[in-house]
Each structure stands twice: as C-alpha cells, then as structure tokens.
mmCIF file of C-alpha atoms in Angstrom:
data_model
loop_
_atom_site.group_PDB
_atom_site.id
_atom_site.type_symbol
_atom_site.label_atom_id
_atom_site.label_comp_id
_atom_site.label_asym_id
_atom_site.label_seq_id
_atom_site.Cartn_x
_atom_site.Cartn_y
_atom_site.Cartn_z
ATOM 1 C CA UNK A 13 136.603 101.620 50.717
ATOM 2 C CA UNK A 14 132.883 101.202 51.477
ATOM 3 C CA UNK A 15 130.642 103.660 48.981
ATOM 4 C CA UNK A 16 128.096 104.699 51.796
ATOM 5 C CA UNK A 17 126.712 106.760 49.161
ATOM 6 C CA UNK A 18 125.567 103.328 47.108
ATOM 7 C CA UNK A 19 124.357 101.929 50.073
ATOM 8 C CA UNK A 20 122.187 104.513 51.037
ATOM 9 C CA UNK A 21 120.593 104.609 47.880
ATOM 10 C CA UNK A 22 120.293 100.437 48.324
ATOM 11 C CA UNK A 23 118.711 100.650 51.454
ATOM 12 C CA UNK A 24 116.529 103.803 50.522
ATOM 13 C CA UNK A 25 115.412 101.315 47.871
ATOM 14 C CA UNK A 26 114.826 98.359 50.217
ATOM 15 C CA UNK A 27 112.869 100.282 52.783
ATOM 16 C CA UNK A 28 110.486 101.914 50.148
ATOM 17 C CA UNK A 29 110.245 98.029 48.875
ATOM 18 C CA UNK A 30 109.288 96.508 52.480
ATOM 19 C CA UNK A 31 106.974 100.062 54.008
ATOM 20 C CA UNK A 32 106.163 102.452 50.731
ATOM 21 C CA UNK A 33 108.178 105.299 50.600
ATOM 22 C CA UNK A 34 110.873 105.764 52.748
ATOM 23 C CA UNK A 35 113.455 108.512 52.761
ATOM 24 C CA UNK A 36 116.799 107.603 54.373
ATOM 25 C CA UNK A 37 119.782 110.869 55.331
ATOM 26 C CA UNK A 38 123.132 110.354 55.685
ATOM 27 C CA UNK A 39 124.727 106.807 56.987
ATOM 28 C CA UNK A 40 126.850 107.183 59.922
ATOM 29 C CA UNK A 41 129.191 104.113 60.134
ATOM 30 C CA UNK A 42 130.194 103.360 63.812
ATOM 31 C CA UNK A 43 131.381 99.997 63.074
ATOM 32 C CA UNK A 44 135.496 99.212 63.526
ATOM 33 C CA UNK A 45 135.470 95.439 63.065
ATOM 34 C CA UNK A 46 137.099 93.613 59.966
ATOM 35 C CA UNK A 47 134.143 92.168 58.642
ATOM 36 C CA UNK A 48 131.018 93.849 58.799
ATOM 37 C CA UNK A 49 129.613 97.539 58.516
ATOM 38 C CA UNK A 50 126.903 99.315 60.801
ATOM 39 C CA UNK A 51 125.613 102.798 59.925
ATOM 40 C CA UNK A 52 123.432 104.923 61.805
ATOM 41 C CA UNK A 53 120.857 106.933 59.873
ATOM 42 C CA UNK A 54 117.775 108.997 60.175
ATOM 43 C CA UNK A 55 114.801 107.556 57.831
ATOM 44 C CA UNK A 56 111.032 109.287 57.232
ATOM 45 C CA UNK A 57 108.304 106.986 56.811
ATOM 46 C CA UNK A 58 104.808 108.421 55.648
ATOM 47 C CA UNK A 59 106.224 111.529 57.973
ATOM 48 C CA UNK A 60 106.935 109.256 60.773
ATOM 49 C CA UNK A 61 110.594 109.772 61.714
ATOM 50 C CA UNK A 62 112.812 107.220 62.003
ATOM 51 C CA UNK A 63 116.624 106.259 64.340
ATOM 52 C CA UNK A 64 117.481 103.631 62.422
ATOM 53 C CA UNK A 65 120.859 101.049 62.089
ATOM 54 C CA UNK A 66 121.767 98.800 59.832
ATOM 55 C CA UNK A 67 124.574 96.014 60.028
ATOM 56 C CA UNK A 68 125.699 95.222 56.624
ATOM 57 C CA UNK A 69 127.688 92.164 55.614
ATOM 58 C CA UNK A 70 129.401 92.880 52.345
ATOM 59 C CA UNK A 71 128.454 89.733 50.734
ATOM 60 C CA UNK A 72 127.496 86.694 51.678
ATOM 61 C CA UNK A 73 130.904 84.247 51.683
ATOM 62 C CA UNK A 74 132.196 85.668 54.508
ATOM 63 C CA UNK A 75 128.682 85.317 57.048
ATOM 64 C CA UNK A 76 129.363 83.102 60.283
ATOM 65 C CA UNK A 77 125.766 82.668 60.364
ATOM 66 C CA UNK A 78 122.767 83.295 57.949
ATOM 67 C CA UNK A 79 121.141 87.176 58.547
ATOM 68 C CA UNK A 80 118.143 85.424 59.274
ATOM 69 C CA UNK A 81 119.744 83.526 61.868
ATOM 70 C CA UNK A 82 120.915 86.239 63.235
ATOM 71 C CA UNK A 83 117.703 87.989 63.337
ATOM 72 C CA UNK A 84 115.895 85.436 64.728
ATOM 73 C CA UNK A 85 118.633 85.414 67.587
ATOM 74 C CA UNK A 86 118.099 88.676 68.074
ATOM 75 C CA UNK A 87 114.459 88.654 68.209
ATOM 76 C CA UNK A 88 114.820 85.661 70.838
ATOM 77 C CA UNK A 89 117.287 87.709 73.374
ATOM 78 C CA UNK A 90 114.033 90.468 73.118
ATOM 79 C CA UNK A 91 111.581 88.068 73.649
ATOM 80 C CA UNK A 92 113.821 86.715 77.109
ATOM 81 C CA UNK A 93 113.921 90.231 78.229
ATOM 82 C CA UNK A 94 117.547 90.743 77.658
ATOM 83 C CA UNK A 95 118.473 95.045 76.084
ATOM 84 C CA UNK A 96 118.591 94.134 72.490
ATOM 85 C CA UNK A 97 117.935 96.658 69.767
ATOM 86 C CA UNK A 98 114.846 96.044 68.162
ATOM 87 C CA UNK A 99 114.537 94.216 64.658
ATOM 88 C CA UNK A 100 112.302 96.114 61.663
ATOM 89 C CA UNK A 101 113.727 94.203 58.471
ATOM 90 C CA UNK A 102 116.203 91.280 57.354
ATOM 91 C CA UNK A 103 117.313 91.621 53.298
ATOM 92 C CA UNK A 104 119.058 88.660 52.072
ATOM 93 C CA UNK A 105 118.682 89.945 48.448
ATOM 94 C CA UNK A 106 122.347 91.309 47.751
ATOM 95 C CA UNK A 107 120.850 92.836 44.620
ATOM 96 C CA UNK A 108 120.387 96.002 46.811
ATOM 97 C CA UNK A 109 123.814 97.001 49.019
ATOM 98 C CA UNK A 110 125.951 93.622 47.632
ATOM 99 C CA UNK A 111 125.505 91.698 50.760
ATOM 100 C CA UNK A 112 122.496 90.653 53.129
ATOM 101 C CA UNK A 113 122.035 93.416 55.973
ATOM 102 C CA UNK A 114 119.570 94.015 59.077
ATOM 103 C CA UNK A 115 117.667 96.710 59.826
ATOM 104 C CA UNK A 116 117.017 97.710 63.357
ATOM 105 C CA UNK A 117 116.175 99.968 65.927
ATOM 106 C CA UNK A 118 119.148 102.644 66.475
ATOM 107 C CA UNK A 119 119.809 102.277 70.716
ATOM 108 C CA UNK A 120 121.881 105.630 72.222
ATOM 109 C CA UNK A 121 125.303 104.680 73.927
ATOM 110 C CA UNK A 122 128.904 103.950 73.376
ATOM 111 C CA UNK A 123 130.574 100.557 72.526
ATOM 112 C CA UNK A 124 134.410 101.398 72.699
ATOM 113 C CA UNK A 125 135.870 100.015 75.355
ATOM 114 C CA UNK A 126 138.072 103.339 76.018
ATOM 115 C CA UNK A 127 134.558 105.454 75.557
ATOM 116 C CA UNK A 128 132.489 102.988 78.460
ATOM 117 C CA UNK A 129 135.904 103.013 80.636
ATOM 118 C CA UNK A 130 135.905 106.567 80.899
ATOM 119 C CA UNK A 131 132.044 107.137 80.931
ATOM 120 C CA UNK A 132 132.354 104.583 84.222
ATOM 121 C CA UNK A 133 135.068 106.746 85.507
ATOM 122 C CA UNK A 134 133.219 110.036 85.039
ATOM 123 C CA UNK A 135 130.029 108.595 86.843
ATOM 124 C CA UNK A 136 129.373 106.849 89.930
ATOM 125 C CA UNK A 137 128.666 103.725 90.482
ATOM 126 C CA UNK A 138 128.226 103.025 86.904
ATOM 127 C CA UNK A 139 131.102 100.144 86.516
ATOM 128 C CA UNK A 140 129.118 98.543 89.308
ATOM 129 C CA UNK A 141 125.399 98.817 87.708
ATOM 130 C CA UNK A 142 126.521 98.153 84.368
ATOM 131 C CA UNK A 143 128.440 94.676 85.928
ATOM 132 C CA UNK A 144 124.826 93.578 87.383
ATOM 133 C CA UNK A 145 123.659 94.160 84.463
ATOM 134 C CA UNK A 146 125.257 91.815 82.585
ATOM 135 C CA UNK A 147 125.069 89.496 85.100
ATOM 136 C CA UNK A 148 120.850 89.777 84.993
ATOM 137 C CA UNK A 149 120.929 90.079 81.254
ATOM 138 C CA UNK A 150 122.911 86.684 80.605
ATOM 139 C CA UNK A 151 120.705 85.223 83.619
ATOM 140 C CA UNK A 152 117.791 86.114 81.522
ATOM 141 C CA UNK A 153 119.255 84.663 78.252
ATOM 142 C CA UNK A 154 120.283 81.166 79.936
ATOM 143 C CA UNK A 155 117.113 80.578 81.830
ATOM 144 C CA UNK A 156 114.748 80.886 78.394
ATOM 145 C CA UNK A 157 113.477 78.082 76.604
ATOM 146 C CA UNK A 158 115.311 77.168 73.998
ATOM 147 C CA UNK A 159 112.674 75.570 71.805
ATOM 148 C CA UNK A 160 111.524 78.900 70.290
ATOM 149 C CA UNK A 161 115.855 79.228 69.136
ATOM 150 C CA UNK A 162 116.628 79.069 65.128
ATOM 151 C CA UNK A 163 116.218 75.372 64.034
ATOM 152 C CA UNK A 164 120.087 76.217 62.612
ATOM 153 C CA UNK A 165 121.348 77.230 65.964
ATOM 154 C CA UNK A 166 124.673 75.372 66.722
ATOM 155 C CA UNK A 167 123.978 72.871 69.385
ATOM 156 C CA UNK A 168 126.987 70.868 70.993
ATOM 157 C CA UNK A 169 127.870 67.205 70.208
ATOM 158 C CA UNK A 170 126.402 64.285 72.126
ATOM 159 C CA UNK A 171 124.819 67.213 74.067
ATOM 160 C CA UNK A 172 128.711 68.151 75.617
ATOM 161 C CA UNK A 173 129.683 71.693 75.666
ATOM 162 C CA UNK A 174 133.161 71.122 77.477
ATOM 163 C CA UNK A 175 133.798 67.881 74.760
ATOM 164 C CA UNK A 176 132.698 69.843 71.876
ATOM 165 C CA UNK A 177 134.986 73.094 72.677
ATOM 166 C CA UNK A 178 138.044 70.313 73.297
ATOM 167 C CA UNK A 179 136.934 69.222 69.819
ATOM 168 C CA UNK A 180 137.261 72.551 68.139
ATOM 169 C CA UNK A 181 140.106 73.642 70.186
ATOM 170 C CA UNK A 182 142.332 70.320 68.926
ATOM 171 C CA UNK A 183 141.456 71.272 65.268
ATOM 172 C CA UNK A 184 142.957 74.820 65.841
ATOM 173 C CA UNK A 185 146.010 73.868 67.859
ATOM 174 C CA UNK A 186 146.649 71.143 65.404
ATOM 175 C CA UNK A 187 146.171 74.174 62.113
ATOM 176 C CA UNK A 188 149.046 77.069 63.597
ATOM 177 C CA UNK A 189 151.104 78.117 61.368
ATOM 178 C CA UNK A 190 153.692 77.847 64.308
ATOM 179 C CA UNK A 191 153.344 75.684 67.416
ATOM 180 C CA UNK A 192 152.612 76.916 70.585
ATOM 181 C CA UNK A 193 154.132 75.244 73.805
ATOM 182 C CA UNK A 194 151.850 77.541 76.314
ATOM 183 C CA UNK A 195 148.130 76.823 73.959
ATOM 184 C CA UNK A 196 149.539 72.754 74.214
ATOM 185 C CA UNK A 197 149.930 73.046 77.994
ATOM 186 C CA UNK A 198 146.497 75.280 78.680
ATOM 187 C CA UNK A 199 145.182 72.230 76.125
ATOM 188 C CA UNK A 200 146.000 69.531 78.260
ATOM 189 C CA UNK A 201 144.934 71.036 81.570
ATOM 190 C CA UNK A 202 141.503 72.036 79.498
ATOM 191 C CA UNK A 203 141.244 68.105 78.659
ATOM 192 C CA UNK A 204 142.202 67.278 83.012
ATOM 193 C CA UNK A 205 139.562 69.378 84.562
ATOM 194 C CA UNK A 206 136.661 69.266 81.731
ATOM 195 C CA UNK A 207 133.215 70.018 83.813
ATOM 196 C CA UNK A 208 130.806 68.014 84.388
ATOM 197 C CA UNK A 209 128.202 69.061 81.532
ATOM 198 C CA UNK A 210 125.181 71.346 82.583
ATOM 199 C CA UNK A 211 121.486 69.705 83.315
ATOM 200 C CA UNK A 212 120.309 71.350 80.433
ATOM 201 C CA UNK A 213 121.662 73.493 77.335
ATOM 202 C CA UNK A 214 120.851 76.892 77.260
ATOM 203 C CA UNK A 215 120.991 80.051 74.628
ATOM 204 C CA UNK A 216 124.841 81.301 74.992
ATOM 205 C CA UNK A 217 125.580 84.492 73.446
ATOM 206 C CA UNK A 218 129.294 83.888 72.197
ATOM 207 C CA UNK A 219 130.677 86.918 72.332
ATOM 208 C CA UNK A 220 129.050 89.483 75.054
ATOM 209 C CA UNK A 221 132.113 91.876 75.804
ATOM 210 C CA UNK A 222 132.704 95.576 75.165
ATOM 211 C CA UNK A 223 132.330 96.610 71.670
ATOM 212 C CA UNK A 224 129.172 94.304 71.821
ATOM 213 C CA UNK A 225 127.537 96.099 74.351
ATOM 214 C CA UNK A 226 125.747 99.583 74.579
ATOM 215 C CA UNK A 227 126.148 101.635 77.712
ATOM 216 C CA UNK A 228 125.289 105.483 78.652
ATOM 217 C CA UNK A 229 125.149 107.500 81.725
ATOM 218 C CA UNK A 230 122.289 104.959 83.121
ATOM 219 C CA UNK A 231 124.111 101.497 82.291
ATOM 220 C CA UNK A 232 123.679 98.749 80.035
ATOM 221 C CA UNK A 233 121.458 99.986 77.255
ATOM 222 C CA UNK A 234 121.875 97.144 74.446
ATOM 223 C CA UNK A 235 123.545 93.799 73.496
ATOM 224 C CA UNK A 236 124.707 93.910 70.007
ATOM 225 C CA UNK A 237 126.164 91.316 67.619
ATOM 226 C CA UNK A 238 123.926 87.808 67.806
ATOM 227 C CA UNK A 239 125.835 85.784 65.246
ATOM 228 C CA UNK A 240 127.853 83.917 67.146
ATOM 229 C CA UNK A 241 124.868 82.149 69.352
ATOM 230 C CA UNK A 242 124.833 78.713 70.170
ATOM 231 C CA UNK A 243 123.775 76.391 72.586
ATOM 232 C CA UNK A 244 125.631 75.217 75.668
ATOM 233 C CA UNK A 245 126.756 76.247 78.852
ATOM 234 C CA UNK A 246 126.395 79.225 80.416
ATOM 235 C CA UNK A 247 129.143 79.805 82.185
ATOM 236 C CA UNK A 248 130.870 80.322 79.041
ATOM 237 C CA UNK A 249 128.849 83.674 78.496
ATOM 238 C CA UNK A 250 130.192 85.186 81.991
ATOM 239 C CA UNK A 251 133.973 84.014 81.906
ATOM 240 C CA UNK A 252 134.037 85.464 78.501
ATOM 241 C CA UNK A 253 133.284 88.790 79.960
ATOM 242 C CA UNK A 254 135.908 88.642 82.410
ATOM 243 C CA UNK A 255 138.657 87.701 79.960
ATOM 244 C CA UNK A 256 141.638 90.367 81.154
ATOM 245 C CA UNK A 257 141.961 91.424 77.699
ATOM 246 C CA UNK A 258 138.461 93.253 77.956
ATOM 247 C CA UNK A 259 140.021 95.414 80.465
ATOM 248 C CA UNK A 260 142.286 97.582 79.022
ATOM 249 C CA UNK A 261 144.718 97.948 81.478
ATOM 250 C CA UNK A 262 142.129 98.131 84.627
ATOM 251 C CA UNK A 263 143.403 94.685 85.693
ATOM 252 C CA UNK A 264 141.519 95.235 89.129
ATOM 253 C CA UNK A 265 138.007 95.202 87.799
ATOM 254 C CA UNK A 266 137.651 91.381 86.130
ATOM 255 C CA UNK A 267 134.364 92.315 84.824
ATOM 256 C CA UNK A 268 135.582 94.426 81.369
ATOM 257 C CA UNK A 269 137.427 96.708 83.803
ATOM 258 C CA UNK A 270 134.375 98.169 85.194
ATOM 259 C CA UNK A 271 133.013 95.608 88.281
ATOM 260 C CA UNK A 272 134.662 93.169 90.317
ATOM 261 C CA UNK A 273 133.028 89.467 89.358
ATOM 262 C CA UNK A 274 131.082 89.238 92.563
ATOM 263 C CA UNK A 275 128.713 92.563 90.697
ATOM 264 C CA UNK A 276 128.333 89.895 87.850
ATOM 265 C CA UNK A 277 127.738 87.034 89.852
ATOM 266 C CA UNK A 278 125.049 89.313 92.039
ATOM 267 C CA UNK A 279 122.891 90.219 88.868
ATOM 268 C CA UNK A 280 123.343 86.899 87.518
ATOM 269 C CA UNK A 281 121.850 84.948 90.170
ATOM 270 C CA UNK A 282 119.329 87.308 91.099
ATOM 271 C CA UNK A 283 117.781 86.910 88.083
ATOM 272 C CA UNK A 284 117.579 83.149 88.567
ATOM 273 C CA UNK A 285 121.074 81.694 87.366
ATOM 274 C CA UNK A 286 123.087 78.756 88.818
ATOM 275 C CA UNK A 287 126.773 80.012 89.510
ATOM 276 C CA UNK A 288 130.065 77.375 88.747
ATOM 277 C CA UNK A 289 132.923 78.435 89.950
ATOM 278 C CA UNK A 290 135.065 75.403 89.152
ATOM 279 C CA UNK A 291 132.994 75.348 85.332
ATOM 280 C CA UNK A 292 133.438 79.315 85.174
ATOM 281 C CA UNK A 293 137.100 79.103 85.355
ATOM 282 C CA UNK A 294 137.560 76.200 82.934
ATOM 283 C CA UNK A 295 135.465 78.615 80.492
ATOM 284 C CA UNK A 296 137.698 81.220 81.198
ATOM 285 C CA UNK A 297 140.867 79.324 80.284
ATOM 286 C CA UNK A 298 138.726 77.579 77.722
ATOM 287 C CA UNK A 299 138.150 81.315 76.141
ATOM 288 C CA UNK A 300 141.796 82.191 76.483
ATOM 289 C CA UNK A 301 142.632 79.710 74.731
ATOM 290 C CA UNK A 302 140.369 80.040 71.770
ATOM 291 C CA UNK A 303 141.145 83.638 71.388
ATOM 292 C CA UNK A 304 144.638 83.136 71.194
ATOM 293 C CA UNK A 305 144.027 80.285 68.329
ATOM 294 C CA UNK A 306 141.215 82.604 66.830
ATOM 295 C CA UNK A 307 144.118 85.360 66.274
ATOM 296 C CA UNK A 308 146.299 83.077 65.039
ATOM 297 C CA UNK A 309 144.049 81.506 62.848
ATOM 298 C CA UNK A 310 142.942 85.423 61.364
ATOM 299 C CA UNK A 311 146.422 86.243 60.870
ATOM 300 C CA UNK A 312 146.819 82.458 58.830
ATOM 301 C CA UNK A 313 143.608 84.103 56.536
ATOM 302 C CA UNK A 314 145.255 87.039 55.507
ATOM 303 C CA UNK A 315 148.717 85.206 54.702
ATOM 304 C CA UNK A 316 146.873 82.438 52.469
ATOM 305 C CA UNK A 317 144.815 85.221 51.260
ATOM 306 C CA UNK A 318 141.712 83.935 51.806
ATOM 307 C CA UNK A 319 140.304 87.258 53.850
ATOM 308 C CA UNK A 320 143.085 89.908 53.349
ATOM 309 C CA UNK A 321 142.746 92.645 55.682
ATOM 310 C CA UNK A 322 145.519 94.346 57.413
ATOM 311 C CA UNK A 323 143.124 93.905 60.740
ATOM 312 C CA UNK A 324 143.415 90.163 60.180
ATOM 313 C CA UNK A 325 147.351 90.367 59.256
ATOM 314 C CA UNK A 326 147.745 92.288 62.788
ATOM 315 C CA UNK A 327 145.763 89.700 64.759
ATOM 316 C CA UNK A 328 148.518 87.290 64.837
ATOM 317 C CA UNK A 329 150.970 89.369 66.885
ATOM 318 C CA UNK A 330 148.490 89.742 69.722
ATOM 319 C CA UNK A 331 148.842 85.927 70.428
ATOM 320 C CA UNK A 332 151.795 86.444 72.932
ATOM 321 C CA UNK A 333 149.431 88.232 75.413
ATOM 322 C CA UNK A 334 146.767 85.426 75.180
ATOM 323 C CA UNK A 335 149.807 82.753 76.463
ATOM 324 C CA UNK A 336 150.459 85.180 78.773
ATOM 325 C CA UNK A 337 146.927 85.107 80.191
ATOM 326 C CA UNK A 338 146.535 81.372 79.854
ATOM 327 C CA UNK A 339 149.942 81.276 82.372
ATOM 328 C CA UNK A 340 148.582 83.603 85.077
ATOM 329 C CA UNK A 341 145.044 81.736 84.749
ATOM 330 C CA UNK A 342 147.394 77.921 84.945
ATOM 331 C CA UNK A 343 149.507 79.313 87.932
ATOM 332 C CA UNK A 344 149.313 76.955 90.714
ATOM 333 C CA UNK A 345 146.287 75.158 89.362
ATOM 334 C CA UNK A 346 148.371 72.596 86.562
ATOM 335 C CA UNK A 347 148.267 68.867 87.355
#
C-alpha cells in the first residue's frame, strides 16, 4: 500500500526545493496500472494556485525508460502540437518519494475506457471528433523532426521497423512458459507479408489507446504516458488504436469503440499523414501479437517473482482473447 501521506510530504519538499515555498493538499491517485502511481493535487506557490499531477515510479528498477526520457518525450509531443499535459519538474533524486517522479500540468477529463464510452454515448458526435482527433494528433507526432527526440530514444535496427518488431517478437515467442500454436502461425504470416520499411522514421508513441488518453464533453483533451516512445513507423501508432480489445465490447466502432477507422484515417491525413493500408494491417496483427506475448510474459514475472503483483499474475489468462483476435485478423488472408 502506497503512503500518499509520505509522498505528499516528499513532493511538498521537492517543490519548495525547485520554486521556494510551495504548499501541496491532498494527493488524489487516479492511476490503476501495475506499475506506476499518478496523483492529482492542488499546490500554492507564492499565492499562485496550482492543478497539479504527478506520475510517480516507485523506484527506479522497474522504469522502461529514464524520467528524463520521458520528459523530454513529453515536452517533444508539445512542441509538435500534439494535447500533452504540460511539464513543470522531473526529480530523479529518490531521496524524496523513493522513486523518480514528474511533475506536470493537471489536464480535466476521463481515461477509463468505460468512463469515455459512456461520455461518447451521452454526447453527440463525440466518438466521431474524438476519432479525428487522434488521427490529427498522431499526424502531428509522425510528421515532426525527429532530430530534436532524446539522444536515448529507441531507434530500430538497420533502420527496419517491421525487421526489428520480427526480432523482438521471436525472442518472446521463443520465452512462453507454454507454446502457442495461434502466436507461431500469426508469427509466420508477420515474417510473409513484412512491409516495405517507411522513407523515413518518425516519433511513434507506443501505446496511444484509452487509459492513455484524456477526453471530456469537447474531445480529446490530452495524451498521457510517453515512456514507451520510439522511432519507427507510423502506422504502428494508428493500428494500435484500433486493436478490438480497446473496445470493450463496441466491436462496430474499430477506433477504441468510439469511430469507425475512416474518422481516424480523415484526421490523420488531414493533418499531413501518408495512410498504408497493407502496412496498417500488418501493425495491427503485429500489435496483436505482441500483446498477447506481453501478457504472457507479465504473468511469467509474477510466477518467477521478479515483479509480483496480482495484476501481473492475472495478465496471463487474458492471452486466449489475443489468439482469438490474431484468428479473425488471419481469416482469409494466411499464405
């Protein structure tokens, strides 16, 4: 259990470090993941109030990426245009909470799927917007230089998204616990119909889905968790989005159960992006298939005990529903 009381007082202490004295109120945690925390809080600087967040990683061992990595990534995606919440401070001094955390601008909206589903529901047109949205926000990610990126940034080998992924995806198919016949078969029609490789690399998000994203009554408000950027193709980005298991039962929207893909693909190349169909459905089985080997692979960690976390330990039975995806997304298309 996470003393919120302790790290209140940590931050308090970091704040009136970085800006003078700083009062911080009670931390709100909104986060549900299974590795890191984020609290909402009010702060008072000099009499200047403050809606802060701050994501919290509770120590260091477990970061995918360093917090000023992550920053940085962050501070790009703003730069490019795209809703990001705005960075204030990056501690990497663990003296203060126990782990390395971020500060930022606190952005209104809901993340939970269920929450943006039924907000879309309740108002019109919204599923729609918030699809374009997404579309023109990843546009506007892809299309910006990537020499002002974090030196550290993962970049693909020999400059070969599609190879790379094949790369990573042997080493996980080759490390379940128990083998797969369906992630084999998706693997071999993955290695068949790899892409031709993009005329240029570009800043890919990772993960942009629902929990990552911020939406209210007037659409897409924020894009939240930067720390699994990279760069490669961009296709990846928008057949991530349309994975059916970020639609919660509204199988008839692709897009996160709110817009049909032709919304996406309408704010995406409005804003200037190049649309793949035959690359953006490789991604999509490509993503299938690494989710279902990511699960796997978090269930493995809490059985060798290297992250126990009954999140983790529940990951693994969710693995059935990813084979089922990668056979409707196969159907008629195997050679």
């Amino acid at each position: 259990m996470t003393d919120l009381a302790a790290v209140r007082e940590g931050i308090e202490r970091f704040l009136s470090d970085e800006w003078g004295e700083v009062s911080v109120g009670e931390l709100q945690p909104v986060s549900a993941g299974a590795r890191r925390l984020n609290v909402l809080f009010d702060a008072e600087r000099q009499g200047e109030p403050l809606g802060l967040a701050a994501t919290v990683v509770p120590t260091a061992a477990i970061q995918i990426v360093s917090t000023e990595a992550e920053a940085s990534n962050l501070r790009f995606a703003e730069a490019a245009g795209v809703p990001v919440p705005h960075v204030h401070a990056v501690c990497t001094d663990e003296a203060y909470v126990g782990g390395p955390f971020i500060i930022s601008t606190r952005v209104a909206g809901v993340s939970v799927a269920r929450q943006i589903l039924r907000l879309a529901t309740d108002t019109e047109g919204l599923g729609a917007r918030v699809g374009r949205q997404m579309g023109e926000a990843m546009a506007k990610l892809h299309l910006s230089p990537t020499d002002a990126a974090h030196p550290t940034l993962r970049r693909p080998h020999n400059g070969s998204p599609a190879k790379t992924g094949l790369a990573t995806l042997r080493e996980l198919l080759e490390s379940l616990l128990q083998p797969s016949p369906t992630f084999a078969l998706a693997y071999k029609w993955l290695e068949r119909h790899r892409p031709a490789d993009p005329t240029s690399l570009v800043f890919v998000h990772g993960d942009f889905r629902h929990g990552n994203i911020l939406v209210t009554e007037h659409g897409l408000e924020a894009v939240l968790d930067w720390e699994g950027c990279h760069l490669g193709d961009g296709m990846e980005d928008v057949a991530w989005v349309c994975q059916r298991m970020w639609r919660f039962r509204n199988d008839g929207l692709e897009v996160g159960g709110l817009a049909d893909r032709t919304d996406l693909r309408a704010g995406y190349e409005a804003a200037g992006g190049a649309w793949d169909e035959h690359s953006f459905h490789w991604w999509k089985v490509y993503g299938a298939l690494r989710w279902g080997m990511g699960l796997a692979g978090q269930s493995r960690q809490h059985l060798d005990r290297s992250f126990r976390s009954v999140i983790m330990a529940g990951s693994g039975r969710r693995c059935a529903e990813l084979e089922y995806d990668l056979l409707r997304l196969l159907a008629g298309s195997y050679q």
